[in-house]
mmCIF file with all atom_site columns, C-alpha atoms in Angstrom:
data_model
loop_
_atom_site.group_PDB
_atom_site.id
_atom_site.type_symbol
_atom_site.label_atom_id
_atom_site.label_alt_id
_atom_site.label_comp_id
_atom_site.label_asym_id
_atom_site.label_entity_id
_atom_site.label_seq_id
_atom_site.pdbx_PDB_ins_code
_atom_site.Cartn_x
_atom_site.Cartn_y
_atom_site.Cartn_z
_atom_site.occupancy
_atom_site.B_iso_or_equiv
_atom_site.pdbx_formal_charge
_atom_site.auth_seq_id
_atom_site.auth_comp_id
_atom_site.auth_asym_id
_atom_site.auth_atom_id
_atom_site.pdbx_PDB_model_num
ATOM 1   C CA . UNK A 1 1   ? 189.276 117.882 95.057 1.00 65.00 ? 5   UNK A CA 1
ATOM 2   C CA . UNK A 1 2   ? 189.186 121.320 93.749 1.00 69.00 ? 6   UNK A CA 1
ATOM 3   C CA . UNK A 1 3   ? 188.505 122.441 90.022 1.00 66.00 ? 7   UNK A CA 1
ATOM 4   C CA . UNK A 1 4   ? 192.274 122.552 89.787 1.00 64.00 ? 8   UNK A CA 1
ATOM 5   C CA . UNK A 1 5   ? 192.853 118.897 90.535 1.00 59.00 ? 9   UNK A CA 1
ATOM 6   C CA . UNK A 1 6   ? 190.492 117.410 88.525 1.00 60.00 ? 10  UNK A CA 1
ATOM 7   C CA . UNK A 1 7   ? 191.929 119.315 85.679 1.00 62.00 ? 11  UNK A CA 1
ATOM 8   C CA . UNK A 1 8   ? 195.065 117.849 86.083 1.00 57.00 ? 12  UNK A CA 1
ATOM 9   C CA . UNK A 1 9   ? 193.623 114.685 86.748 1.00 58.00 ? 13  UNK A CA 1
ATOM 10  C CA . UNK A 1 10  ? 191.651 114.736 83.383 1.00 58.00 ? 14  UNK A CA 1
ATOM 11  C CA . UNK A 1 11  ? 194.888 115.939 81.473 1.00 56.00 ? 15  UNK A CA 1
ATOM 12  C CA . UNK A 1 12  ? 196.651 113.245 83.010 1.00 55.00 ? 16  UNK A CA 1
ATOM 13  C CA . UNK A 1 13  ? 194.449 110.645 81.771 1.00 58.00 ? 17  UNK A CA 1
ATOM 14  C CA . UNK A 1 14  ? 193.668 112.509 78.173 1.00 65.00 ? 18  UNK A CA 1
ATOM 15  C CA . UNK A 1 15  ? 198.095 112.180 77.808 1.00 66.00 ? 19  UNK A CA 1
ATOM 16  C CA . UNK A 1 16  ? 199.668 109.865 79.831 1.00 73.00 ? 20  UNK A CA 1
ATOM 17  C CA . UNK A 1 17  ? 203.446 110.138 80.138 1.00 82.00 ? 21  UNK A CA 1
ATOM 18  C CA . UNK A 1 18  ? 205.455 108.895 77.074 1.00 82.00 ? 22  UNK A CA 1
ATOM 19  C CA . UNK A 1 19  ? 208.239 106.227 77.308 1.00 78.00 ? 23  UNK A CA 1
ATOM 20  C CA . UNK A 1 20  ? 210.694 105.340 74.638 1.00 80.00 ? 24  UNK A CA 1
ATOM 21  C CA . UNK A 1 21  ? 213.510 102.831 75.680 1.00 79.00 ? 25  UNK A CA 1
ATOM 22  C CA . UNK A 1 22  ? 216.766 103.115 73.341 1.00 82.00 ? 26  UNK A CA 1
ATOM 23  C CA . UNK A 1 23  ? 215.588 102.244 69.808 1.00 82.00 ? 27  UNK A CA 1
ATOM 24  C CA . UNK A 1 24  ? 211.978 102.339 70.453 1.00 81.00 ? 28  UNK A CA 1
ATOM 25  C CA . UNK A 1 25  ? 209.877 104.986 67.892 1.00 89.00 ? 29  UNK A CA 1
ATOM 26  C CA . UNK A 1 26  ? 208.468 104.849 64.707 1.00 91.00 ? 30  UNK A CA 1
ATOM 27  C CA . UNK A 1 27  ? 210.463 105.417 61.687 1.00 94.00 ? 31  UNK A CA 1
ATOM 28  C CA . UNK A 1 28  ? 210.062 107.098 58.625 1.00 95.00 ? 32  UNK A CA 1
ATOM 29  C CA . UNK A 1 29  ? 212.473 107.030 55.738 1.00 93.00 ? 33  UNK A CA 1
ATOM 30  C CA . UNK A 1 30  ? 212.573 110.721 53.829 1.00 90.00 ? 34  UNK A CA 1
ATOM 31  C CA . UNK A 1 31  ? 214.940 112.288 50.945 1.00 87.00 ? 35  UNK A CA 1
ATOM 32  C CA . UNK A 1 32  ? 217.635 109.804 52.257 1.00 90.00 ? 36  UNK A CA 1
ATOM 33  C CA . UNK A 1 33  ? 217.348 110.620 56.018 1.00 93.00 ? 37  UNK A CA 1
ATOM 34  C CA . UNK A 1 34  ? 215.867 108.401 58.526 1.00 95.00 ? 38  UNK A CA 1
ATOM 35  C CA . UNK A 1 35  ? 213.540 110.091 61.587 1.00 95.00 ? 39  UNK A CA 1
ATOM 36  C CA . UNK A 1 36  ? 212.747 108.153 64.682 1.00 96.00 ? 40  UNK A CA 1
ATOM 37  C CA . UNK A 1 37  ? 209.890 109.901 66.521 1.00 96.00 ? 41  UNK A CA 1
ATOM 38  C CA . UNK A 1 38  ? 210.246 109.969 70.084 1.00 95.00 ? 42  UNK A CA 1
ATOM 39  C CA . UNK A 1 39  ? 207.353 112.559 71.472 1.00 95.00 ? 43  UNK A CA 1
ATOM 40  C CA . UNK A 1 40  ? 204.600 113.497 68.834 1.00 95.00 ? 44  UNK A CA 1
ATOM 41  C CA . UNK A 1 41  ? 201.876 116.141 68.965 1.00 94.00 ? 45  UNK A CA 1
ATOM 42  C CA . UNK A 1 42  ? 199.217 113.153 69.556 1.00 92.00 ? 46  UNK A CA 1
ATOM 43  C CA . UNK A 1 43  ? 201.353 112.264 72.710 1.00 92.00 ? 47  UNK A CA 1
ATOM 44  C CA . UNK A 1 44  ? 202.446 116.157 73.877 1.00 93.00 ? 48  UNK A CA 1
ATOM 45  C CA . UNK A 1 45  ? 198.282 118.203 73.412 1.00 93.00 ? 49  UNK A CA 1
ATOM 46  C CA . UNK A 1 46  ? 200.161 119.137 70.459 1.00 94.00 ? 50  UNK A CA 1
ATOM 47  C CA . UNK A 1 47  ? 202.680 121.218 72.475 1.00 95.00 ? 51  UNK A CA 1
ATOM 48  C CA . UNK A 1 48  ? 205.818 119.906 70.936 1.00 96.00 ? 52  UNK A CA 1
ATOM 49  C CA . UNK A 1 49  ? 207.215 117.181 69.091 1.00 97.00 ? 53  UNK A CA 1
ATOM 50  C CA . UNK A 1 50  ? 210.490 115.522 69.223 1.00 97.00 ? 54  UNK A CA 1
ATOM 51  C CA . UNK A 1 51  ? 212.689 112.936 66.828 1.00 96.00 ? 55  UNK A CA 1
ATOM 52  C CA . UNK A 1 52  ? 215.722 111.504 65.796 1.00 96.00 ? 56  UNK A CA 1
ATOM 53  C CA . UNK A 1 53  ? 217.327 112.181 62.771 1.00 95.00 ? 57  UNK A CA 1
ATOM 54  C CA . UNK A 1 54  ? 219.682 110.154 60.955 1.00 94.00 ? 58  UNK A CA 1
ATOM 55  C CA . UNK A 1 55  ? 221.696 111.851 57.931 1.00 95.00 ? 59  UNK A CA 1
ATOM 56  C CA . UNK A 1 56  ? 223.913 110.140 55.722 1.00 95.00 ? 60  UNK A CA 1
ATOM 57  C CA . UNK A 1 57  ? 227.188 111.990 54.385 1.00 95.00 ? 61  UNK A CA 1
ATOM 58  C CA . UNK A 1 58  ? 225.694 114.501 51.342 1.00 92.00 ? 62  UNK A CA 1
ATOM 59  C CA . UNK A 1 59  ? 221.772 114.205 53.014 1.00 91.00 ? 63  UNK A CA 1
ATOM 60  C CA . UNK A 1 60  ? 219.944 117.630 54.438 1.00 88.00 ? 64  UNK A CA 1
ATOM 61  C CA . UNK A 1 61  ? 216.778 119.555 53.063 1.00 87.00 ? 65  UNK A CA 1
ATOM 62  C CA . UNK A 1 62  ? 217.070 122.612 50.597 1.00 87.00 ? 66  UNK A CA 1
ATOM 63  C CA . UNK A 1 63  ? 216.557 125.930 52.086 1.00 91.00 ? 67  UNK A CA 1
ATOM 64  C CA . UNK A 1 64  ? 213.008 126.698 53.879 1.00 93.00 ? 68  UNK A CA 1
ATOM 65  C CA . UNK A 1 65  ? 210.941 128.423 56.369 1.00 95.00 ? 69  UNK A CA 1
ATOM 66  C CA . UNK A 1 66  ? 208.381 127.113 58.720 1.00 95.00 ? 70  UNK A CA 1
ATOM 67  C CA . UNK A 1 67  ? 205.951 129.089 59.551 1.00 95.00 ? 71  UNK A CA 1
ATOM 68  C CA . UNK A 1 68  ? 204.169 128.159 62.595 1.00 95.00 ? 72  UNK A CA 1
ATOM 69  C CA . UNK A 1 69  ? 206.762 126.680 64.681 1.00 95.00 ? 73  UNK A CA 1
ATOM 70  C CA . UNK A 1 70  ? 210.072 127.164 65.940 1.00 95.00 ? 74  UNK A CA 1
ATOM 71  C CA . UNK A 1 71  ? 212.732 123.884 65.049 1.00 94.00 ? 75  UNK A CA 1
ATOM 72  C CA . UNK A 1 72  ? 215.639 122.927 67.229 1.00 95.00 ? 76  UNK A CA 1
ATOM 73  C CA . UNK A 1 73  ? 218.470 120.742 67.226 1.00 95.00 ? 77  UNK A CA 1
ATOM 74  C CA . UNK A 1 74  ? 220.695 119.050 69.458 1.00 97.00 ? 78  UNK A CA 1
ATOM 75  C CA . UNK A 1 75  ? 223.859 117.238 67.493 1.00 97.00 ? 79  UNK A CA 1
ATOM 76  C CA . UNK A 1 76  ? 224.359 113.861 69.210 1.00 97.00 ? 80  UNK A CA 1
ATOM 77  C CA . UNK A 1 77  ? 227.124 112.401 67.008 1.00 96.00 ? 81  UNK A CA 1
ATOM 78  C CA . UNK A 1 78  ? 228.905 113.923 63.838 1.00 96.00 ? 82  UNK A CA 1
ATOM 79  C CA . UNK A 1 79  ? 228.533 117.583 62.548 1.00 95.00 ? 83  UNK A CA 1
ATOM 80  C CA . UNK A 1 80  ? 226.064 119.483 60.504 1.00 95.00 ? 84  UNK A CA 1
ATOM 81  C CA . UNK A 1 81  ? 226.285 122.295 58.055 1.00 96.00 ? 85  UNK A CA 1
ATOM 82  C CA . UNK A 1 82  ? 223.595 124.813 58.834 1.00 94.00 ? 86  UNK A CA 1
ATOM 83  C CA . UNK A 1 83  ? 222.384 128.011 56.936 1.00 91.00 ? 87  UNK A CA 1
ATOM 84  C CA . UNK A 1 84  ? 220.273 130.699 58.771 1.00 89.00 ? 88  UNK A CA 1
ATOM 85  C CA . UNK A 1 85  ? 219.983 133.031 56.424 1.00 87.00 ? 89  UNK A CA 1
ATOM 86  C CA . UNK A 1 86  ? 222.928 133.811 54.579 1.00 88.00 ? 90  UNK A CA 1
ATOM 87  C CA . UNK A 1 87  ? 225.415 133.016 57.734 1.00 91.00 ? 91  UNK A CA 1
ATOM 88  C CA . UNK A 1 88  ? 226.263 128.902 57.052 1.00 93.00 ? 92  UNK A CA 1
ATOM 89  C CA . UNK A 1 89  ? 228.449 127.150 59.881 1.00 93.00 ? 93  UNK A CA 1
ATOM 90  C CA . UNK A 1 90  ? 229.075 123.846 60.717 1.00 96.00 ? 94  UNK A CA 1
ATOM 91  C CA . UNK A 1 91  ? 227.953 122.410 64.004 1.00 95.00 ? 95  UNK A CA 1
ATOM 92  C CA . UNK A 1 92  ? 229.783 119.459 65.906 1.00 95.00 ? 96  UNK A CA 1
ATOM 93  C CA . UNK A 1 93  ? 228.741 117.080 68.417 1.00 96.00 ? 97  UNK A CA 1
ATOM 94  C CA . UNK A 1 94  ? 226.764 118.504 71.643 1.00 97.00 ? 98  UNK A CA 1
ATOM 95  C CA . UNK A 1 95  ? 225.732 122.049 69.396 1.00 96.00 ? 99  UNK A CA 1
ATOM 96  C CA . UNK A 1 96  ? 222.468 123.224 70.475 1.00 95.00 ? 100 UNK A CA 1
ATOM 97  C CA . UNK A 1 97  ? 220.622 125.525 67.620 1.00 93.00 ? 101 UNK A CA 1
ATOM 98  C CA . UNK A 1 98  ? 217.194 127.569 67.312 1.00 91.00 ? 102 UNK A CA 1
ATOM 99  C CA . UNK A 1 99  ? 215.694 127.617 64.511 1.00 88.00 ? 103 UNK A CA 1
ATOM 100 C CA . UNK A 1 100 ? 212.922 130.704 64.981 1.00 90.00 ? 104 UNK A CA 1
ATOM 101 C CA . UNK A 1 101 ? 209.672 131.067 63.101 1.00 94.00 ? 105 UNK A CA 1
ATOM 102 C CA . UNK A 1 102 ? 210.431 132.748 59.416 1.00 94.00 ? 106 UNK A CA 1
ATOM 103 C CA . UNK A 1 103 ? 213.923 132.176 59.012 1.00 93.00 ? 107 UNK A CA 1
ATOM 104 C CA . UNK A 1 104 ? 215.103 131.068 56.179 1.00 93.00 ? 108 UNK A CA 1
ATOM 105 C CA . UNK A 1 105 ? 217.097 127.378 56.881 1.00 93.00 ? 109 UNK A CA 1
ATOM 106 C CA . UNK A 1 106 ? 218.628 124.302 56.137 1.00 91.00 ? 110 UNK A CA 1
ATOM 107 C CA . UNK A 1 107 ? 221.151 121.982 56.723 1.00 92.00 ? 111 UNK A CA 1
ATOM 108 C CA . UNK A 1 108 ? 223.443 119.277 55.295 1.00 93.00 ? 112 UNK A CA 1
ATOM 109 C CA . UNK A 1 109 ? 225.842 116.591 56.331 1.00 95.00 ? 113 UNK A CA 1
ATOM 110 C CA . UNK A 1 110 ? 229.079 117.567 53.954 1.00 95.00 ? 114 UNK A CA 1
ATOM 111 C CA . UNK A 1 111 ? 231.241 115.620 56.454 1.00 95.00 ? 115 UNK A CA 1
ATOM 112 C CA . UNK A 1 112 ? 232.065 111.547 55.307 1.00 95.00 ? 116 UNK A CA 1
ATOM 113 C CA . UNK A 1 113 ? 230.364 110.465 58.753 1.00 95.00 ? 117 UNK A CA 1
ATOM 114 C CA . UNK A 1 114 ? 226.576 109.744 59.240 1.00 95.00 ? 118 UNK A CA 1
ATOM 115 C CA . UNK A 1 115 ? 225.809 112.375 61.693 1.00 96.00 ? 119 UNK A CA 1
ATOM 116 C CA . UNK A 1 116 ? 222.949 111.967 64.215 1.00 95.00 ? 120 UNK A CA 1
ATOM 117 C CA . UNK A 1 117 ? 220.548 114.392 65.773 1.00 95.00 ? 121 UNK A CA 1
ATOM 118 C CA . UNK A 1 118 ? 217.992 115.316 68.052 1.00 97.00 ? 122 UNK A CA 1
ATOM 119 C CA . UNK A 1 119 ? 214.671 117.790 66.624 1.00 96.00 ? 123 UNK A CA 1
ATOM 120 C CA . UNK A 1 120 ? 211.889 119.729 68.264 1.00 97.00 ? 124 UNK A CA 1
ATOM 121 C CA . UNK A 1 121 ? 209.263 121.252 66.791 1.00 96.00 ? 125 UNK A CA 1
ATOM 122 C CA . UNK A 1 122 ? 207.172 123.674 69.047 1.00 97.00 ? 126 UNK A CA 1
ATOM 123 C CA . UNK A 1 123 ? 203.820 123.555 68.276 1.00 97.00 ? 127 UNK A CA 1
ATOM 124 C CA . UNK A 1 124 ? 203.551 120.204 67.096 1.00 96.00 ? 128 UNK A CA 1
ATOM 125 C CA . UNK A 1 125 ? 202.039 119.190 63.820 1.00 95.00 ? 129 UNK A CA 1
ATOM 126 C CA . UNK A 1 126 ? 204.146 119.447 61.222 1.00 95.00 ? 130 UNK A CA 1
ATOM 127 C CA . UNK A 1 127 ? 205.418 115.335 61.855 1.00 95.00 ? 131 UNK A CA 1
ATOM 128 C CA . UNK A 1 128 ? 202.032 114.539 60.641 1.00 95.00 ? 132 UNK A CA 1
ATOM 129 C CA . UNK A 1 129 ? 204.207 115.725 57.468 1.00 95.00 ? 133 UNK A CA 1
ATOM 130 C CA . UNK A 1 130 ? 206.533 113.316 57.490 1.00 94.00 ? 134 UNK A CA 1
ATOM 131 C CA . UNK A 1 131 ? 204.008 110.797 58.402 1.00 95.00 ? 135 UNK A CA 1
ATOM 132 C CA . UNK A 1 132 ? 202.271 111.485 55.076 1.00 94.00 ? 136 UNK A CA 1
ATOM 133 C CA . UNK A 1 133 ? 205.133 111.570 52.988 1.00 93.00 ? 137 UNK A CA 1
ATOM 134 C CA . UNK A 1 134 ? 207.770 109.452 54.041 1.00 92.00 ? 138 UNK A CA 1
ATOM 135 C CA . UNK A 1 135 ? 208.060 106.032 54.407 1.00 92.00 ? 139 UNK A CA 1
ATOM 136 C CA . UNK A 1 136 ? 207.546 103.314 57.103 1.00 93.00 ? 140 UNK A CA 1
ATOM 137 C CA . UNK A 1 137 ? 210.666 101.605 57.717 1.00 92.00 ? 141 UNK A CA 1
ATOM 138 C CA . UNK A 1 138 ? 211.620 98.992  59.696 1.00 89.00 ? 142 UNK A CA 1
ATOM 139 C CA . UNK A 1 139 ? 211.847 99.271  63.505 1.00 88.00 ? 143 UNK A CA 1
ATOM 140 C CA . UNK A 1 140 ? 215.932 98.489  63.556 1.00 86.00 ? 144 UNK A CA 1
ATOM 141 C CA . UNK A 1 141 ? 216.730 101.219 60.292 1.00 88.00 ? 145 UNK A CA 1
ATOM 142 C CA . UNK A 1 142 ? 219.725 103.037 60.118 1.00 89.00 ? 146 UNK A CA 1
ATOM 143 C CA . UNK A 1 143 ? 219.517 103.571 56.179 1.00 89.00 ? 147 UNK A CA 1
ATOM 144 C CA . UNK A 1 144 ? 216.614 104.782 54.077 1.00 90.00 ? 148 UNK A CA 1
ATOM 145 C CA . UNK A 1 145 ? 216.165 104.652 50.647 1.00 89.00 ? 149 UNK A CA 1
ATOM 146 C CA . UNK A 1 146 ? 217.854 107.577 48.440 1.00 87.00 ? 150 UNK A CA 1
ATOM 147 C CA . UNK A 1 147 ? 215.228 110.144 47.159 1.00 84.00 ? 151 UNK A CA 1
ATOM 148 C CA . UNK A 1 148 ? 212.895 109.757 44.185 1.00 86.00 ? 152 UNK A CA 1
ATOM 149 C CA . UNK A 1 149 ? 211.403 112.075 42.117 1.00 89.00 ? 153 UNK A CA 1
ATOM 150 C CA . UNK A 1 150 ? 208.277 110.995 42.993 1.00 89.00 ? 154 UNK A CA 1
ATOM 151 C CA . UNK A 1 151 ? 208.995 111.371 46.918 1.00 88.00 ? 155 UNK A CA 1
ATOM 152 C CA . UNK A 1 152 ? 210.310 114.547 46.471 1.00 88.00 ? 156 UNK A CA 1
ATOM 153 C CA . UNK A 1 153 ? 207.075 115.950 44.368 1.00 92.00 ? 157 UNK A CA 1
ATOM 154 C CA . UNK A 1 154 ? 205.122 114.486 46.884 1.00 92.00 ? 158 UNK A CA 1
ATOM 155 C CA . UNK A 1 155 ? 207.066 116.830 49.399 1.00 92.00 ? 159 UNK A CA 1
ATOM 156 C CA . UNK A 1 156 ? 206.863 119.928 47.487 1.00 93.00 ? 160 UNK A CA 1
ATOM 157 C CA . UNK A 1 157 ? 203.168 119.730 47.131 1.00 95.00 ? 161 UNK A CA 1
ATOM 158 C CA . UNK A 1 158 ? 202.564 118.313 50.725 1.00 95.00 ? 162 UNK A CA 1
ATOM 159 C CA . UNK A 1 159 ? 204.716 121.463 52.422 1.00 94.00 ? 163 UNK A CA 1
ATOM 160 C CA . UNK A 1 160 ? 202.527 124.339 52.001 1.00 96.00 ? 164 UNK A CA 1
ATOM 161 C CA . UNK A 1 161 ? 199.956 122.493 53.715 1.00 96.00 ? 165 UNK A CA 1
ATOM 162 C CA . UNK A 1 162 ? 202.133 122.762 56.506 1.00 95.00 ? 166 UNK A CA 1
ATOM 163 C CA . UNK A 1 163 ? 203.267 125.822 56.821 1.00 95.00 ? 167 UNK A CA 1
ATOM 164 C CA . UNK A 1 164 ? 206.099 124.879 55.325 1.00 95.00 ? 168 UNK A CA 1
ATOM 165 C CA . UNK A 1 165 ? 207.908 126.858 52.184 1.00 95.00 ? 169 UNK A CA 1
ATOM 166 C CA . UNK A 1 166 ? 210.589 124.945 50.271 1.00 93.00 ? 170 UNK A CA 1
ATOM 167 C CA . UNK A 1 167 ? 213.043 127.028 47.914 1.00 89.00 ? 171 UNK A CA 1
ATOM 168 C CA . UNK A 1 168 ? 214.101 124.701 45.487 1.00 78.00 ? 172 UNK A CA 1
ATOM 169 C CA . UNK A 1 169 ? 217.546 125.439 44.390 1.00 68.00 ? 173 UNK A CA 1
ATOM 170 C CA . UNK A 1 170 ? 217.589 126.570 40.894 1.00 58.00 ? 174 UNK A CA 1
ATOM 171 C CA . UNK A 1 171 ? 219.622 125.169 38.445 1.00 53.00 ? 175 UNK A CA 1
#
């Protein structure tokens, strides 16, 4: 066996492959939207991670940047109102968006559906957010709780941490 081989023989052991049947993953409830995490950076060597999102009609995150990874979506069911930048457009079913490091984004559901969609992050890491701030729900949830104050302090002051830079909409 060369150097090579046992390698990839160690890796393989260090991160064995990750299975998640239909409605398997942990979820967290946050701001109103519930994420089901399918691949973390624990399970990918922190290469990527990748969840679920579930947003009620009026749900989304204000405007922000990440700055050490690149986010993108995949919209399974429903449509999404995204920003980049200053350009806003709303995505339907099977829309595939990048999200690179530094730009300004968000997005919100402004449709009267629940919309559903798919998230990676690339490096992993910043789920370890959501971990910390959100809330365990149960392993069926559809719904989460509507945001509190306290929740969404908690997210303000856990962002930078992140990477993450939040511009709270003034009033």
């Amino acid at each position: 066996m060369t150097a090579t081989d046992q390698q990839q023989k160690n890796n393989l052991m260090k991160h064995p492959a990750t299975i998640r049947k239909p409605g398997e993953g942990r979820r967290i409830g946050i701001v109103g939207d519930v994420y089901r995490f399918l691949a973390t950076g624990e399970e990918t060597d922190g290469k990527y991670a990748t969840f679920e999102a579930i947003v009620p009609p009026g749900s989304g995150p204000p405007p922000h940047i990440h700055s050490r990874e690149e986010e993108s979506f995949l919209v399974l069911e429903g449509e999404m109102t995204f920003q980049l930048g200053d350009d806003r457009f709303v995505a339907g079913e099977g829309t595939v968006l990048n999200m690179p490091v530094g730009r300004l984004h968000c997005f919100k559901n402004e449709s009267d559906k629940t919309a559903r969609r798919l998230i990676s992050l690339a490096p992993a890491g910043l789920e370890e957010m959501f971990f910390e701030v959100g809330q365990t729900l149960d392993d069926d949830a559809t719904t989460a709780p509507p945001p509190s104050e306290g929740e969404i302090k908690k997210l303000l002051e856990a962002a930078p941490r992140y990477g993450v830079e939040i511009r709270v909409p003034h009033e």
